[in-house]
Tab-separated table of C-alpha atoms in Angstrom:
chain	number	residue	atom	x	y	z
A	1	UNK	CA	-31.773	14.512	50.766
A	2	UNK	CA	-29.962	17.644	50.499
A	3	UNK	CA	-26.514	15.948	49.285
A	4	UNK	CA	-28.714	13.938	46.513
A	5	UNK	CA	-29.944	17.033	45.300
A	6	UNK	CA	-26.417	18.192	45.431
A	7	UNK	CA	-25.103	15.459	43.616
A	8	UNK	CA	-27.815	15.809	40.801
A	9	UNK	CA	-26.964	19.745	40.595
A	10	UNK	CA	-23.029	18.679	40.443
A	11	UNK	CA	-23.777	16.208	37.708
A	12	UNK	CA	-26.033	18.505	35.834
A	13	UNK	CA	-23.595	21.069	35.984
A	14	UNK	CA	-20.258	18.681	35.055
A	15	UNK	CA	-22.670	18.141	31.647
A	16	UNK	CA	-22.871	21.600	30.922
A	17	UNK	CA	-19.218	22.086	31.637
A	18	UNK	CA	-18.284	19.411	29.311
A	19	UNK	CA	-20.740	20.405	26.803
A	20	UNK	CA	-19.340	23.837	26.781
A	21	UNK	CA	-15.630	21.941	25.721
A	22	UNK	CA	-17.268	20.788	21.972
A	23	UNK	CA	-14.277	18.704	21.902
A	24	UNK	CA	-16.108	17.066	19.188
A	25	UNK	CA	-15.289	20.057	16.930
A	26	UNK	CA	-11.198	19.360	17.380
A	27	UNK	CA	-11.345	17.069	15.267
A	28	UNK	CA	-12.696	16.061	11.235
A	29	UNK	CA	-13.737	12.869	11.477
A	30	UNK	CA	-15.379	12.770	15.280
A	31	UNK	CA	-18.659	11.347	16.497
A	32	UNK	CA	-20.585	14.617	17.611
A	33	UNK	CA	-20.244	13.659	21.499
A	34	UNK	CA	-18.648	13.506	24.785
A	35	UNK	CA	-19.090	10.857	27.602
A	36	UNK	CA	-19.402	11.815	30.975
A	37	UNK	CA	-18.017	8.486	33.075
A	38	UNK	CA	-20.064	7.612	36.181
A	39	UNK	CA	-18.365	5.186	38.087
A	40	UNK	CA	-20.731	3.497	40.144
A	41	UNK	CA	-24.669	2.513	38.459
A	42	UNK	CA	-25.840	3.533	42.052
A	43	UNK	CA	-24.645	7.325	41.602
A	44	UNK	CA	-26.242	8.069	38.321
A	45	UNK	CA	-29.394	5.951	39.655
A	46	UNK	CA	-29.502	8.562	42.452
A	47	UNK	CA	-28.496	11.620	40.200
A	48	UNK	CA	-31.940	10.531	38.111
A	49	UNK	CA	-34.013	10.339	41.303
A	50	UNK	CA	-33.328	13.715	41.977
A	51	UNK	CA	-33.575	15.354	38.538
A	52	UNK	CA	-35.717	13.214	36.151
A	53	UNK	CA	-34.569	14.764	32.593
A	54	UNK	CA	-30.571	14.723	33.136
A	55	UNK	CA	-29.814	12.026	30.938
A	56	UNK	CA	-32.359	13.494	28.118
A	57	UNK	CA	-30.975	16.604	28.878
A	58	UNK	CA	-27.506	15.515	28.668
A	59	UNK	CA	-27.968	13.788	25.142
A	60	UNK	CA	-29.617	17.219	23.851
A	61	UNK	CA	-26.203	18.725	24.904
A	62	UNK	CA	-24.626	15.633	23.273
A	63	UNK	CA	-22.964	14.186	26.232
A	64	UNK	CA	-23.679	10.960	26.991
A	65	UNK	CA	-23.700	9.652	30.447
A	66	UNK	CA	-22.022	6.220	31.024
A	67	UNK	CA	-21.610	4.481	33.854
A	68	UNK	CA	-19.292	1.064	33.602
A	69	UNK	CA	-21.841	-1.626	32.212
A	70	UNK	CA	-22.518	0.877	29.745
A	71	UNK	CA	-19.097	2.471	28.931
A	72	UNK	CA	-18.141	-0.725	27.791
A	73	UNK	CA	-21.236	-1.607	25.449
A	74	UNK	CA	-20.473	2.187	24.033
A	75	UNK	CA	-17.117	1.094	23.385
A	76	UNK	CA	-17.331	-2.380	21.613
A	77	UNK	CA	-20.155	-0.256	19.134
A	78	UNK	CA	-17.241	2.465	18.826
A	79	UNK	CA	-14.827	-0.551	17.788
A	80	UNK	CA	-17.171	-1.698	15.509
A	81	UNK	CA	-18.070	0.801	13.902
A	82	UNK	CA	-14.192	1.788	13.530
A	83	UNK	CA	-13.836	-2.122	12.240
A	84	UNK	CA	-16.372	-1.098	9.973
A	85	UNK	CA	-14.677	2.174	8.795
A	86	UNK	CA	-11.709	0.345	8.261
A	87	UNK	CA	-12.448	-2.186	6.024
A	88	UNK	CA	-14.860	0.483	4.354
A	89	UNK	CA	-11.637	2.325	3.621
A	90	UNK	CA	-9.443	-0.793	2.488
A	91	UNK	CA	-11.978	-1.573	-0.143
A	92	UNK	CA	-12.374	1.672	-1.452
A	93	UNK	CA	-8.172	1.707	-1.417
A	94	UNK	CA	-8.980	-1.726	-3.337
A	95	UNK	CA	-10.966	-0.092	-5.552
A	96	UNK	CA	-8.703	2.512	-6.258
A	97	UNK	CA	-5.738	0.104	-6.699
A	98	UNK	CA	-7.770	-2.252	-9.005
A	99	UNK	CA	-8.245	0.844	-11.274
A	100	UNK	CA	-4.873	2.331	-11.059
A	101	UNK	CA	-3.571	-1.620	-12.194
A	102	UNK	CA	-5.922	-1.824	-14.985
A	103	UNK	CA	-5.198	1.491	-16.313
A	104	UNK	CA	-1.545	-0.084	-16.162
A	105	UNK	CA	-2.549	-3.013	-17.706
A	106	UNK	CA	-4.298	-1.846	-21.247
A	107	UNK	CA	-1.373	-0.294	-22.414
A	108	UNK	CA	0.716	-2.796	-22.007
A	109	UNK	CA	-1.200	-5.155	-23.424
A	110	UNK	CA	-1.771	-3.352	-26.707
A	111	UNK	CA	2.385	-3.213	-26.787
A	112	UNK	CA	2.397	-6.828	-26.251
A	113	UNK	CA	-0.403	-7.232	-28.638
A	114	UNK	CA	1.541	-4.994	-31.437
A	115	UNK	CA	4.938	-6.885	-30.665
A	116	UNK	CA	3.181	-9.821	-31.269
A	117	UNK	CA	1.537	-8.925	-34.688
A	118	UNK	CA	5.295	-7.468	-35.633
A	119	UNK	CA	6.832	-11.156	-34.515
A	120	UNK	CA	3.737	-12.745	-36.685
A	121	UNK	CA	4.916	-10.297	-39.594
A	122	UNK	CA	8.458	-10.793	-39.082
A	123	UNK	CA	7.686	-15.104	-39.432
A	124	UNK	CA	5.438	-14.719	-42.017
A	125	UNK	CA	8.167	-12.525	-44.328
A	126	UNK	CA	11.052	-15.119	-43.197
A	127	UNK	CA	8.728	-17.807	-44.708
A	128	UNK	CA	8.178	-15.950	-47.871
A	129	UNK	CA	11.881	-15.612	-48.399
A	130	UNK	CA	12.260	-19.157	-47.321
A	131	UNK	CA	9.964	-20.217	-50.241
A	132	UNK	CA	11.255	-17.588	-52.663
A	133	UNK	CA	14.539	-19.037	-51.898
A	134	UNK	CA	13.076	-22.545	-52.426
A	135	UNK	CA	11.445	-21.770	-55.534
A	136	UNK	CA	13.160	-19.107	-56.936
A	137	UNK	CA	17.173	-19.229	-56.122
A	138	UNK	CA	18.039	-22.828	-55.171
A	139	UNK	CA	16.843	-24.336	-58.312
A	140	UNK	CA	19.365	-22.157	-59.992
A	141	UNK	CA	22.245	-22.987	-57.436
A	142	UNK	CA	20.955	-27.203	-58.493
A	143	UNK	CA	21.700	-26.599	-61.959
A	144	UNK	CA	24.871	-25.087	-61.454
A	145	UNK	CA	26.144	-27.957	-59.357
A	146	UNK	CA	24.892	-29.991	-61.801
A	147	UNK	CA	26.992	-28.464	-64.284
A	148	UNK	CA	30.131	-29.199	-62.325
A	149	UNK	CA	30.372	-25.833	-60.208
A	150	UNK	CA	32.157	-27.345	-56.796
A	151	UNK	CA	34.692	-25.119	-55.989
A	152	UNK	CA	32.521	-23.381	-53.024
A	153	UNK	CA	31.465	-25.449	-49.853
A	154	UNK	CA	27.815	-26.616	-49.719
A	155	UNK	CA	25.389	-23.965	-49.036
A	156	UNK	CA	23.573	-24.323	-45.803
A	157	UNK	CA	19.716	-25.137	-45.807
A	158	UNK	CA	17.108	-23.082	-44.526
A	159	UNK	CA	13.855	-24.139	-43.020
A	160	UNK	CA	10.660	-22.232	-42.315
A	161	UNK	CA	9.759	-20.815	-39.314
A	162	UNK	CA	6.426	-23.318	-37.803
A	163	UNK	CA	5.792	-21.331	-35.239
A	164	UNK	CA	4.059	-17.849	-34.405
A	165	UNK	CA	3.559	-15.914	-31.587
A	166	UNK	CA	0.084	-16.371	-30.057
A	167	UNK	CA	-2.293	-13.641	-29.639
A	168	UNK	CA	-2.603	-12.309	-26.185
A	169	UNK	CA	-5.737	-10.704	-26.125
A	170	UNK	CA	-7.874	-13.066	-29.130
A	171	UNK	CA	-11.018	-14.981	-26.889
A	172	UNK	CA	-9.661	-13.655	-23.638
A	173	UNK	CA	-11.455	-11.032	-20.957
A	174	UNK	CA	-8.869	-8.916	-21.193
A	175	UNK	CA	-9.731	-8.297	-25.019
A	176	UNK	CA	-12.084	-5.662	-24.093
A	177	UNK	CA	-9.152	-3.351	-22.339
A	178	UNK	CA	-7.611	-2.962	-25.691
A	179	UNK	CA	-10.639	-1.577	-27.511
């Protein structure tokens, strides 16, 4: 009887002891607890015959007595809940990454937008010129060959342009970045 009540007092007092170390408060990010490992169910079974309130006690002192059945349930919830943090904290880095890339992505766009309106610009004056020259200069140059003007090598034809660049942005979901 008298080493039971010993045991209970050592127990009680190896609580206090490691309540006393905080060695929650060494670290940030740290569940607010310590466990005290009880190797055998049969010694913490005897440790709460003796003294009824030492595992409430213990958890008011925010220690948390564990013996091996449930060290290891404590420490598949602890990997869990890690699991958890983890992919908590890749989706937020997702998150973050997602915005970073579309902050990226609207100003390039509204280049590649511009460069396109300057290419559309840049086909649509070729094909004016084209047709000025059409209509307005090769005529001319006909009735000058006509007249017998040979001397000079045939003048090379120009076509116009059929094709423009297509809008990136016009009916598409990224329209919206640009505004």
């Amino acid at each position: 009887q008298k080493a039971l009540e010993r045991h209970a007092k050592n127990l009680r007092s190896r609580v206090q002891d490691l309540s006393r170390k905080s060695y929650w408060e060494q670290f940030d990010q740290s569940p607010e607890f310590a466990v005290l490992f009880v190797p055998n169910e049969a010694l913490l079974s005897a440790a709460v015959e003796m003294d009824k309130a030492i595992i409430e006690d213990a958890l008011k002192d925010k220690i948390i007595i564990a013996t091996p059945t449930t060290l290891v349930a404590l420490l598949k919830a602890i990997a869990f809940g890690w699991q958890q943090n983890q992919l908590a904290e890749n989706a937020q880095k997702m998150i973050e990454m997602v915005s970073d890339f579309y902050e990226r992505l609207s100003p390039w766009l509204k280049h590649l937008s511009k460069l396109g309106d300057a290419l559309g610009g840049a086909v649509k004056s070729y094909n004016e010129s084209v047709s000025s020259l059409d209509s307005r200069v090769l005529p001319s140059v006909k009735r000058i060959h006509e007249l017998g003007f040979k001397d000079k090598a045939a003048l090379p034809e120009v076509a116009e342009l059929e094709s423009t660049p297509k809008s990136v942005l016009k009916n598409s979901p990224l329209s919206e970045l640009t505004e």
